[in-house]
PDB file of C-alpha atoms and ligand atoms in Angstrom:
ATOM      1  CA  MET A   1     234.152-124.756 180.193  1.00  0.00           C
ATOM      2  CA  ALA A   2     231.495-124.121 177.536  1.00  0.00           C
ATOM      3  CA  ARG A   3     232.830-124.301 173.981  1.00  0.00           C
ATOM      4  CA  THR A   4     231.891-121.677 171.413  1.00  0.00           C
ATOM      5  CA  ALA A   5     230.549-123.006 168.113  1.00  0.00           C
ATOM      6  CA  LEU A   6     229.907-121.336 164.768  1.00  0.00           C
ATOM      7  CA  VAL A   7     227.423-122.961 162.365  1.00  0.00           C
ATOM      8  CA  THR A   8     227.120-121.479 158.877  1.00  0.00           C
ATOM      9  CA  GLY A   9     223.649-121.704 157.380  1.00  0.00           C
ATOM     10  CA  GLY A  10     222.684-122.470 160.947  1.00  0.00           C
ATOM     11  CA  SER A  11     219.178-121.042 161.156  1.00  0.00           C
ATOM     12  CA  ARG A  12     217.332-123.365 158.761  1.00  0.00           C
ATOM     13  CA  GLY A  13     217.222-127.010 157.709  1.00  0.00           C
ATOM     14  CA  ILE A  14     220.085-129.276 158.753  1.00  0.00           C
ATOM     15  CA  GLY A  15     222.032-126.266 160.071  1.00  0.00           C
ATOM     16  CA  ALA A  16     219.234-125.309 162.484  1.00  0.00           C
ATOM     17  CA  ALA A  17     219.191-128.832 163.893  1.00  0.00           C
ATOM     18  CA  ILE A  18     222.993-128.714 164.277  1.00  0.00           C
ATOM     19  CA  SER A  19     222.867-125.364 166.095  1.00  0.00           C
ATOM     20  CA  GLN A  20     220.291-126.740 168.511  1.00  0.00           C
ATOM     21  CA  ALA A  21     222.143-130.015 169.084  1.00  0.00           C
ATOM     22  CA  LEU A  22     225.357-128.155 169.924  1.00  0.00           C
ATOM     23  CA  LYS A  23     223.459-125.860 172.277  1.00  0.00           C
ATOM     24  CA  ALA A  24     221.908-128.893 173.972  1.00  0.00           C
ATOM     25  CA  GLN A  25     225.460-130.255 174.386  1.00  0.00           C
ATOM     26  CA  GLY A  26     226.399-127.119 176.354  1.00  0.00           C
ATOM     27  CA  CYS A  27     228.012-124.981 173.634  1.00  0.00           C
ATOM     28  CA  ASN A  28     227.518-121.266 173.096  1.00  0.00           C
ATOM     29  CA  VAL A  29     226.326-121.208 169.495  1.00  0.00           C
ATOM     30  CA  ALA A  30     226.427-118.545 166.775  1.00  0.00           C
ATOM     31  CA  ALA A  31     224.472-119.335 163.610  1.00  0.00           C
ATOM     32  CA  THR A  32     224.963-117.554 160.303  1.00  0.00           C
ATOM     33  CA  TYR A  33     222.480-117.020 157.505  1.00  0.00           C
ATOM     34  CA  ALA A  34     222.705-115.471 154.058  1.00  0.00           C
ATOM     35  CA  GLY A  35     219.461-113.656 153.389  1.00  0.00           C
ATOM     36  CA  ASN A  36     216.278-114.830 155.101  1.00  0.00           C
ATOM     37  CA  ASP A  37     215.983-112.272 157.945  1.00  0.00           C
ATOM     38  CA  GLU A  38     212.512-113.446 158.926  1.00  0.00           C
ATOM     39  CA  ALA A  39     213.523-117.102 159.371  1.00  0.00           C
ATOM     40  CA  ALA A  40     216.633-116.046 161.313  1.00  0.00           C
ATOM     41  CA  ALA A  41     214.655-113.806 163.691  1.00  0.00           C
ATOM     42  CA  LYS A  42     212.110-116.587 164.265  1.00  0.00           C
ATOM     43  CA  PHE A  43     214.915-119.061 164.917  1.00  0.00           C
ATOM     44  CA  THR A  44     216.515-116.756 167.506  1.00  0.00           C
ATOM     45  CA  ASP A  45     213.137-116.145 169.195  1.00  0.00           C
ATOM     46  CA  GLU A  46     212.451-119.858 169.441  1.00  0.00           C
ATOM     47  CA  THR A  47     215.902-121.101 170.446  1.00  0.00           C
ATOM     48  CA  GLY A  48     217.775-118.172 172.012  1.00  0.00           C
ATOM     49  CA  ILE A  49     220.604-118.825 169.502  1.00  0.00           C
ATOM     50  CA  LYS A  50     222.134-115.640 168.114  1.00  0.00           C
ATOM     51  CA  THR A  51     222.232-115.244 164.340  1.00  0.00           C
ATOM     52  CA  TYR A  52     224.653-113.278 162.166  1.00  0.00           C
ATOM     53  CA  LYS A  53     224.171-112.372 158.512  1.00  0.00           C
ATOM     54  CA  TRP A  54     226.946-112.699 155.951  1.00  0.00           C
ATOM     55  CA  ASN A  55     227.710-114.280 152.606  1.00  0.00           C
ATOM     56  CA  VAL A  56     230.090-117.213 153.126  1.00  0.00           C
ATOM     57  CA  GLY A  57     231.224-116.787 149.518  1.00  0.00           C
ATOM     58  CA  SER A  58     233.002-113.553 150.465  1.00  0.00           C
ATOM     59  CA  TYR A  59     236.290-113.822 152.378  1.00  0.00           C
ATOM     60  CA  GLU A  60     236.047-110.229 153.607  1.00  0.00           C
ATOM     61  CA  GLU A  61     232.498-110.666 154.930  1.00  0.00           C
ATOM     62  CA  SER A  62     233.379-113.986 156.565  1.00  0.00           C
ATOM     63  CA  ALA A  63     236.501-112.629 158.269  1.00  0.00           C
ATOM     64  CA  ALA A  64     234.644-109.538 159.531  1.00  0.00           C
ATOM     65  CA  GLY A  65     231.660-111.613 160.696  1.00  0.00           C
ATOM     66  CA  ILE A  66     233.867-114.113 162.503  1.00  0.00           C
ATOM     67  CA  ALA A  67     235.780-111.281 164.217  1.00  0.00           C
ATOM     68  CA  LYS A  68     232.438-109.890 165.453  1.00  0.00           C
ATOM     69  CA  VAL A  69     231.292-113.299 166.747  1.00  0.00           C
ATOM     70  CA  GLU A  70     234.602-113.775 168.584  1.00  0.00           C
ATOM     71  CA  GLU A  71     234.360-110.290 170.087  1.00  0.00           C
ATOM     72  CA  GLU A  72     230.853-111.009 171.388  1.00  0.00           C
ATOM     73  CA  MET A  73     231.143-114.694 172.295  1.00  0.00           C
ATOM     74  CA  GLY A  74     234.828-115.480 172.681  1.00  0.00           C
ATOM     75  CA  PRO A  75     237.184-117.604 170.576  1.00  0.00           C
ATOM     76  CA  ILE A  76     235.537-120.138 168.271  1.00  0.00           C
ATOM     77  CA  ASP A  77     236.408-123.729 169.249  1.00  0.00           C
ATOM     78  CA  ILE A  78     234.027-125.545 166.906  1.00  0.00           C
ATOM     79  CA  VAL A  79     233.260-124.550 163.333  1.00  0.00           C
ATOM     80  CA  VAL A  80     230.590-126.280 161.262  1.00  0.00           C
ATOM     81  CA  ALA A  81     230.746-125.377 157.563  1.00  0.00           C
ATOM     82  CA  ASN A  82     227.196-126.258 156.621  1.00  0.00           C
ATOM     83  CA  ALA A  83     225.979-123.444 154.342  1.00  0.00           C
ATOM     84  CA  GLY A  84     225.196-124.795 150.891  1.00  0.00           C
ATOM     85  CA  ILE A  85     223.056-124.204 147.825  1.00  0.00           C
ATOM     86  CA  THR A  86     221.948-126.131 144.744  1.00  0.00           C
ATOM     87  CA  ARG A  87     221.664-124.905 141.160  1.00  0.00           C
ATOM     88  CA  ASP A  88     220.703-128.189 139.522  1.00  0.00           C
ATOM     89  CA  ALA A  89     220.727-128.614 135.744  1.00  0.00           C
ATOM     90  CA  PRO A  90     221.820-131.336 133.328  1.00  0.00           C
ATOM     91  CA  PHE A  91     225.399-130.556 132.301  1.00  0.00           C
ATOM     92  CA  HIS A  92     224.500-129.563 128.755  1.00  0.00           C
ATOM     93  CA  LYS A  93     222.203-126.888 130.195  1.00  0.00           C
ATOM     94  CA  MET A  94     224.344-125.813 133.171  1.00  0.00           C
ATOM     95  CA  THR A  95     225.463-122.194 132.848  1.00  0.00           C
ATOM     96  CA  PRO A  96     228.828-120.830 134.003  1.00  0.00           C
ATOM     97  CA  GLN A  97     226.832-118.790 136.526  1.00  0.00           C
ATOM     98  CA  GLN A  98     225.190-121.909 137.989  1.00  0.00           C
ATOM     99  CA  TRP A  99     228.638-123.493 138.243  1.00  0.00           C
ATOM    100  CA  GLN A 100     230.229-120.433 139.867  1.00  0.00           C
ATOM    101  CA  GLU A 101     227.482-119.729 142.417  1.00  0.00           C
ATOM    102  CA  VAL A 102     227.716-123.263 143.773  1.00  0.00           C
ATOM    103  CA  ILE A 103     231.531-123.233 143.837  1.00  0.00           C
ATOM    104  CA  ASP A 104     231.542-119.855 145.633  1.00  0.00           C
ATOM    105  CA  THR A 105     229.119-120.889 148.372  1.00  0.00           C
ATOM    106  CA  ASN A 106     229.752-124.598 148.873  1.00  0.00           C
ATOM    107  CA  LEU A 107     233.513-124.848 148.306  1.00  0.00           C
ATOM    108  CA  THR A 108     235.144-121.429 148.624  1.00  0.00           C
ATOM    109  CA  GLY A 109     232.657-120.846 151.455  1.00  0.00           C
ATOM    110  CA  VAL A 110     234.332-123.642 153.425  1.00  0.00           C
ATOM    111  CA  PHE A 111     237.757-122.031 152.959  1.00  0.00           C
ATOM    112  CA  ASN A 112     236.327-118.637 153.942  1.00  0.00           C
ATOM    113  CA  THR A 113     234.722-120.079 157.086  1.00  0.00           C
ATOM    114  CA  VAL A 114     237.594-122.187 158.362  1.00  0.00           C
ATOM    115  CA  HIS A 115     240.617-120.082 157.369  1.00  0.00           C
ATOM    116  CA  PRO A 116     239.903-117.118 159.718  1.00  0.00           C
ATOM    117  CA  VAL A 117     239.395-119.394 162.781  1.00  0.00           C
ATOM    118  CA  TRP A 118     242.331-121.732 162.066  1.00  0.00           C
ATOM    119  CA  PRO A 119     245.192-119.617 163.539  1.00  0.00           C
ATOM    120  CA  GLY A 120     243.329-119.223 166.857  1.00  0.00           C
ATOM    121  CA  MET A 121     242.647-122.956 167.035  1.00  0.00           C
ATOM    122  CA  ARG A 122     246.345-123.645 166.426  1.00  0.00           C
ATOM    123  CA  GLU A 123     247.378-121.213 169.159  1.00  0.00           C
ATOM    124  CA  ARG A 124     244.922-122.614 171.702  1.00  0.00           C
ATOM    125  CA  LYS A 125     245.740-126.217 170.732  1.00  0.00           C
ATOM    126  CA  PHE A 126     242.103-127.155 170.307  1.00  0.00           C
ATOM    127  CA  GLY A 127     239.645-127.131 167.429  1.00  0.00           C
ATOM    128  CA  ARG A 128     236.829-129.053 165.829  1.00  0.00           C
ATOM    129  CA  VAL A 129     236.180-128.505 162.122  1.00  0.00           C
ATOM    130  CA  ILE A 130     233.153-130.269 160.697  1.00  0.00           C
ATOM    131  CA  VAL A 131     232.184-129.896 157.048  1.00  0.00           C
ATOM    132  CA  ILE A 132     228.767-130.947 155.778  1.00  0.00           C
ATOM    133  CA  SER A 133     229.406-132.749 152.507  1.00  0.00           C
ATOM    134  CA  SER A 134     226.803-134.978 150.807  1.00  0.00           C
ATOM    135  CA  ILE A 135     226.084-138.448 149.479  1.00  0.00           C
ATOM    136  CA  ASN A 136     226.209-136.752 146.081  1.00  0.00           C
ATOM    137  CA  GLY A 137     229.865-135.824 146.627  1.00  0.00           C
ATOM    138  CA  GLN A 138     230.537-139.535 147.138  1.00  0.00           C
ATOM    139  CA  LYS A 139     228.527-140.989 144.251  1.00  0.00           C
ATOM    140  CA  GLY A 140     227.844-138.067 141.889  1.00  0.00           C
ATOM    141  CA  GLN A 141     224.317-137.110 140.835  1.00  0.00           C
ATOM    142  CA  PHE A 142     222.479-136.460 137.591  1.00  0.00           C
ATOM    143  CA  ALA A 143     222.099-132.660 137.171  1.00  0.00           C
ATOM    144  CA  GLN A 144     224.601-131.876 139.940  1.00  0.00           C
ATOM    145  CA  VAL A 145     228.040-131.626 138.304  1.00  0.00           C
ATOM    146  CA  ASN A 146     228.552-128.352 140.194  1.00  0.00           C
ATOM    147  CA  TYR A 147     227.198-129.519 143.571  1.00  0.00           C
ATOM    148  CA  ALA A 148     228.897-132.942 143.450  1.00  0.00           C
ATOM    149  CA  ALA A 149     232.225-131.285 142.620  1.00  0.00           C
ATOM    150  CA  THR A 150     231.990-129.090 145.717  1.00  0.00           C
ATOM    151  CA  LYS A 151     230.880-131.885 148.014  1.00  0.00           C
ATOM    152  CA  ALA A 152     233.688-134.161 146.806  1.00  0.00           C
ATOM    153  CA  GLY A 153     236.040-131.203 147.317  1.00  0.00           C
ATOM    154  CA  ASP A 154     234.898-130.978 150.943  1.00  0.00           C
ATOM    155  CA  LEU A 155     236.280-134.460 151.547  1.00  0.00           C
ATOM    156  CA  GLY A 156     239.696-133.392 150.221  1.00  0.00           C
ATOM    157  CA  ILE A 157     239.596-130.339 152.471  1.00  0.00           C
ATOM    158  CA  VAL A 158     238.966-132.280 155.680  1.00  0.00           C
ATOM    159  CA  LYS A 159     241.520-134.999 154.891  1.00  0.00           C
ATOM    160  CA  SER A 160     244.173-132.327 154.333  1.00  0.00           C
ATOM    161  CA  LEU A 161     243.181-130.205 157.338  1.00  0.00           C
ATOM    162  CA  ALA A 162     243.194-133.308 159.524  1.00  0.00           C
ATOM    163  CA  GLN A 163     246.865-133.902 158.725  1.00  0.00           C
ATOM    164  CA  GLU A 164     247.766-130.254 159.335  1.00  0.00           C
ATOM    165  CA  GLY A 165     245.768-129.876 162.554  1.00  0.00           C
ATOM    166  CA  ALA A 166     246.431-133.195 164.284  1.00  0.00           C
ATOM    167  CA  ARG A 167     249.523-132.084 166.222  1.00  0.00           C
ATOM    168  CA  ALA A 168     247.722-128.907 167.327  1.00  0.00           C
ATOM    169  CA  GLY A 169     244.732-130.734 168.823  1.00  0.00           C
ATOM    170  CA  ILE A 170     242.472-129.854 165.904  1.00  0.00           C
ATOM    171  CA  THR A 171     240.287-132.432 164.178  1.00  0.00           C
ATOM    172  CA  ALA A 172     238.601-132.022 160.792  1.00  0.00           C
ATOM    173  CA  ASN A 173     235.859-134.398 159.719  1.00  0.00           C
ATOM    174  CA  ALA A 174     233.039-134.564 157.199  1.00  0.00           C
ATOM    175  CA  VAL A 175     229.453-135.687 157.465  1.00  0.00           C
ATOM    176  CA  CYS A 176     227.784-136.917 154.279  1.00  0.00           C
ATOM    177  CA  PRO A 177     224.020-136.694 154.619  1.00  0.00           C
ATOM    178  CA  GLY A 178     221.841-138.634 152.245  1.00  0.00           C
ATOM    179  CA  TYR A 179     218.473-137.186 151.258  1.00  0.00           C
ATOM    180  CA  ILE A 180     217.097-135.317 154.280  1.00  0.00           C
ATOM    181  CA  ALA A 181     213.630-133.808 154.720  1.00  0.00           C
ATOM    182  CA  THR A 182     214.584-130.163 154.211  1.00  0.00           C
ATOM    183  CA  GLU A 183     213.473-127.380 151.868  1.00  0.00           C
ATOM    184  CA  MET A 184     216.410-128.243 149.570  1.00  0.00           C
ATOM    185  CA  VAL A 185     215.134-131.768 148.936  1.00  0.00           C
ATOM    186  CA  MET A 186     211.487-130.663 148.882  1.00  0.00           C
ATOM    187  CA  ALA A 187     212.435-128.333 145.996  1.00  0.00           C
ATOM    188  CA  VAL A 188     213.183-131.381 143.809  1.00  0.00           C
ATOM    189  CA  PRO A 189     210.205-132.135 141.511  1.00  0.00           C
ATOM    190  CA  GLU A 190     207.830-134.507 143.317  1.00  0.00           C
ATOM    191  CA  LYS A 191     208.122-137.319 140.767  1.00  0.00           C
ATOM    192  CA  VAL A 192     211.921-137.207 140.921  1.00  0.00           C
ATOM    193  CA  ARG A 193     211.815-137.113 144.726  1.00  0.00           C
ATOM    194  CA  GLU A 194     209.592-140.182 144.819  1.00  0.00           C
ATOM    195  CA  SER A 195     212.017-142.053 142.586  1.00  0.00           C
ATOM    196  CA  ILE A 196     214.882-141.033 144.899  1.00  0.00           C
ATOM    197  CA  ILE A 197     213.040-142.265 148.017  1.00  0.00           C
ATOM    198  CA  ALA A 198     212.444-145.561 146.222  1.00  0.00           C
ATOM    199  CA  GLN A 199     216.258-145.970 146.057  1.00  0.00           C
ATOM    200  CA  ILE A 200     216.714-145.524 149.821  1.00  0.00           C
ATOM    201  CA  PRO A 201     216.643-148.897 151.613  1.00  0.00           C
ATOM    202  CA  ALA A 202     215.348-147.172 154.768  1.00  0.00           C
ATOM    203  CA  GLY A 203     212.275-146.237 152.695  1.00  0.00           C
ATOM    204  CA  ARG A 204     212.217-142.651 153.920  1.00  0.00           C
ATOM    205  CA  LEU A 205     214.057-139.352 153.928  1.00  0.00           C
ATOM    206  CA  GLY A 206     216.368-138.681 156.851  1.00  0.00           C
ATOM    207  CA  GLU A 207     215.576-136.121 159.548  1.00  0.00           C
ATOM    208  CA  PRO A 208     217.830-133.068 160.169  1.00  0.00           C
ATOM    209  CA  GLU A 209     218.297-134.221 163.775  1.00  0.00           C
ATOM    210  CA  GLU A 210     219.872-137.465 162.518  1.00  0.00           C
ATOM    211  CA  ILE A 211     222.641-135.407 160.878  1.00  0.00           C
ATOM    212  CA  ALA A 212     222.943-133.063 163.856  1.00  0.00           C
ATOM    213  CA  ARG A 213     223.639-136.086 166.059  1.00  0.00           C
ATOM    214  CA  CYS A 214     226.709-136.981 163.942  1.00  0.00           C
ATOM    215  CA  VAL A 215     227.986-133.403 164.197  1.00  0.00           C
ATOM    216  CA  ALA A 216     227.489-133.205 167.968  1.00  0.00           C
ATOM    217  CA  PHE A 217     229.460-136.459 168.320  1.00  0.00           C
ATOM    218  CA  LEU A 218     232.367-135.167 166.210  1.00  0.00           C
ATOM    219  CA  ALA A 219     232.320-131.793 167.994  1.00  0.00           C
ATOM    220  CA  SER A 220     232.723-133.189 171.490  1.00  0.00           C
ATOM    221  CA  ASP A 221     236.005-133.015 173.419  1.00  0.00           C
ATOM    222  CA  GLU A 222     236.012-136.835 173.606  1.00  0.00           C
ATOM    223  CA  SER A 223     236.209-137.275 169.793  1.00  0.00           C
ATOM    224  CA  GLY A 224     239.824-136.111 169.544  1.00  0.00           C
ATOM    225  CA  PHE A 225     241.201-139.235 167.835  1.00  0.00           C
ATOM    226  CA  ILE A 226     238.575-139.189 165.077  1.00  0.00           C
ATOM    227  CA  ASN A 227     240.292-137.081 162.466  1.00  0.00           C
ATOM    228  CA  GLY A 228     239.969-136.944 158.675  1.00  0.00           C
ATOM    229  CA  SER A 229     236.922-139.220 158.773  1.00  0.00           C
ATOM    230  CA  THR A 230     233.677-139.172 156.864  1.00  0.00           C
ATOM    231  CA  ILE A 231     230.449-140.222 158.563  1.00  0.00           C
ATOM    232  CA  SER A 232     227.761-141.236 156.091  1.00  0.00           C
ATOM    233  CA  ALA A 233     224.140-140.986 157.227  1.00  0.00           C
ATOM    234  CA  ASN A 234     222.021-141.986 154.255  1.00  0.00           C
ATOM    235  CA  GLY A 235     219.624-144.804 155.197  1.00  0.00           C
ATOM    236  CA  ALA A 236     221.863-147.371 153.418  1.00  0.00           C
ATOM    237  CA  GLN A 237     221.491-145.663 150.026  1.00  0.00           C
ATOM    238  CA  PHE A 238     225.225-145.708 149.265  1.00  0.00           C
ATOM    239  CA  PHE A 239     228.391-147.262 150.724  1.00  0.00           C
ATOM    240  CA  VAL A 240     231.871-145.957 150.062  1.00  0.00           C
TER     241      VAL A 240
HETATM  242  N1  CAA B 301     218.858-140.143 136.187  1.00  0.00           N
HETATM  243  C1  CAA B 301     218.704-140.283 134.865  1.00  0.00           C
HETATM  244  N2  CAA B 301     217.954-139.443 134.121  1.00  0.00           N
HETATM  245  C2  CAA B 301     217.328-138.433 134.751  1.00  0.00           C
HETATM  246  C3  CAA B 301     217.450-138.243 136.127  1.00  0.00           C
HETATM  247  C4  CAA B 301     218.243-139.151 136.847  1.00  0.00           C
HETATM  248  N3  CAA B 301     218.416-139.029 138.175  1.00  0.00           N
HETATM  249  N4  CAA B 301     216.736-137.148 136.472  1.00  0.00           N
HETATM  250  C5  CAA B 301     216.181-136.692 135.340  1.00  0.00           C
HETATM  251  N5  CAA B 301     216.531-137.473 134.301  1.00  0.00           N
HETATM  252  C6  CAA B 301     216.158-137.339 132.912  1.00  0.00           C
HETATM  253  C7  CAA B 301     214.668-137.058 132.761  1.00  0.00           C
HETATM  254  O1  CAA B 301     213.923-138.258 132.770  1.00  0.00           O
HETATM  255  C8  CAA B 301     214.627-136.351 131.426  1.00  0.00           C
HETATM  256  O2  CAA B 301     214.747-137.305 130.407  1.00  0.00           O
HETATM  257  P1  CAA B 301     213.898-137.179 129.053  1.00  0.00           P
HETATM  258  O3  CAA B 301     214.392-135.923 128.396  1.00  0.00           O
HETATM  259  O4  CAA B 301     214.251-138.422 128.290  1.00  0.00           O
HETATM  260  O5  CAA B 301     212.486-137.113 129.498  1.00  0.00           O
HETATM  261  C9  CAA B 301     215.913-135.556 131.493  1.00  0.00           C
HETATM  262  O6  CAA B 301     216.786-136.216 132.372  1.00  0.00           O
HETATM  263  C10 CAA B 301     215.678-134.194 132.125  1.00  0.00           C
HETATM  264  O7  CAA B 301     215.732-133.370 131.101  1.00  0.00           O
HETATM  265  P2  CAA B 301     215.003-131.965 131.202  1.00  0.00           P
HETATM  266  O8  CAA B 301     215.406-131.201 130.012  1.00  0.00           O
HETATM  267  O9  CAA B 301     213.550-132.116 131.504  1.00  0.00           O
HETATM  268  O10 CAA B 301     215.718-131.385 132.516  1.00  0.00           O
HETATM  269  P3  CAA B 301     215.497-129.997 133.175  1.00  0.00           P
HETATM  270  O11 CAA B 301     216.378-129.003 132.548  1.00  0.00           O
HETATM  271  O12 CAA B 301     214.044-129.672 133.283  1.00  0.00           O
HETATM  272  O13 CAA B 301     216.064-130.311 134.621  1.00  0.00           O
HETATM  273  C11 CAA B 301     216.193-131.393 136.742  1.00  0.00           C
HETATM  274  C12 CAA B 301     215.350-131.108 135.518  1.00  0.00           C
HETATM  275  C13 CAA B 301     216.775-130.100 137.309  1.00  0.00           C
HETATM  276  C14 CAA B 301     217.331-132.317 136.401  1.00  0.00           C
HETATM  277  C15 CAA B 301     215.240-132.035 137.755  1.00  0.00           C
HETATM  278  O14 CAA B 301     214.871-133.294 137.256  1.00  0.00           O
HETATM  279  C16 CAA B 301     215.848-132.213 139.124  1.00  0.00           C
HETATM  280  O15 CAA B 301     215.817-131.310 139.950  1.00  0.00           O
HETATM  281  N6  CAA B 301     216.352-133.418 139.428  1.00  0.00           N
HETATM  282  C17 CAA B 301     216.842-133.738 140.761  1.00  0.00           C
HETATM  283  C18 CAA B 301     218.328-133.601 140.863  1.00  0.00           C
HETATM  284  C19 CAA B 301     218.710-133.990 142.265  1.00  0.00           C
HETATM  285  O16 CAA B 301     218.602-135.136 142.670  1.00  0.00           O
HETATM  286  N7  CAA B 301     219.149-133.028 143.071  1.00  0.00           N
HETATM  287  C20 CAA B 301     219.455-133.273 144.453  1.00  0.00           C
HETATM  288  C21 CAA B 301     218.890-132.148 145.265  1.00  0.00           C
HETATM  289  S1  CAA B 301     218.923-132.463 147.021  1.00  0.00           S
HETATM  290  C22 CAA B 301     220.513-132.215 147.450  1.00  0.00           C
HETATM  291  O17 CAA B 301     221.345-131.864 146.682  1.00  0.00           O
HETATM  292  C23 CAA B 301     220.834-132.476 148.893  1.00  0.00           C
HETATM  293  C24 CAA B 301     221.828-133.548 149.021  1.00  0.00           C
HETATM  294  O18 CAA B 301     222.990-133.274 149.315  1.00  0.00           O
HETATM  295  C25 CAA B 301     221.419-134.955 148.895  1.00  0.00           C
END
């Protein structure tokens, strides 16, 4: 039976690759996006994957959006909390607003995405929760006190959910991408980006599909004993 998967931030970057990998694996996929209608429409045209617009930082919007997806596509078996933003600044320049926006989207957004689907997963005795964390949640990063805090928080979320879900057939795992060739990384000043690439033993940025492959593996029915884990995919830049 085809599984239904929800991917937040699933129409661009790493999320778009995840949506497509899950579809290729036989899932019915719903992808969310926050604001870029044009990119979402293009993504649906090209892939046939339906997109839904809501702000993951709002519990009400998330719960209503998820209810609509479940009405149209059936109960959600796989949830990928991928939506994330950066508001980089050295700490002495970071504003409370830059802190709060990143916390709302990257951390509270995970709660808002998983919490509404959790009771159904418990009832049906099956679920796959995958949270996209980051190498920078593992090692910290200059100018990313806000982002690193959320990505480290993701690891606490999955380790706790794993313990709560295990008896109900639910797994919760994290993927920590390194620097991947997406708009987010391309927005880093070129000189800084070059110095980052110089620190990656693989000598290159990763591709979104290389992260999607980890997610598809964790999402499969056969991955049921992998629970509370973190898969790092960073070209050997950092080891935990
Ligand atoms: N380590 C040490 N020092 C650094 C540094 C680093 N990684 N990056 C910058 N600096 C230094 C600069 O050399 C500069 O020093 P000087 O003042 O002595 O010249 C200082 O810090 C920067 O000060 P500025 O006042 O110029 O900083 P700014 O307010 O203009 O901010 C910045 C610049 C936002 C920090 C910019 O450099 C930047 O975007 N850096 C990249 C941060 C980064 O890696 N973000 C990751 C984005 S990708 C992502 O997040 C995806 C993922 O999960 C991996």
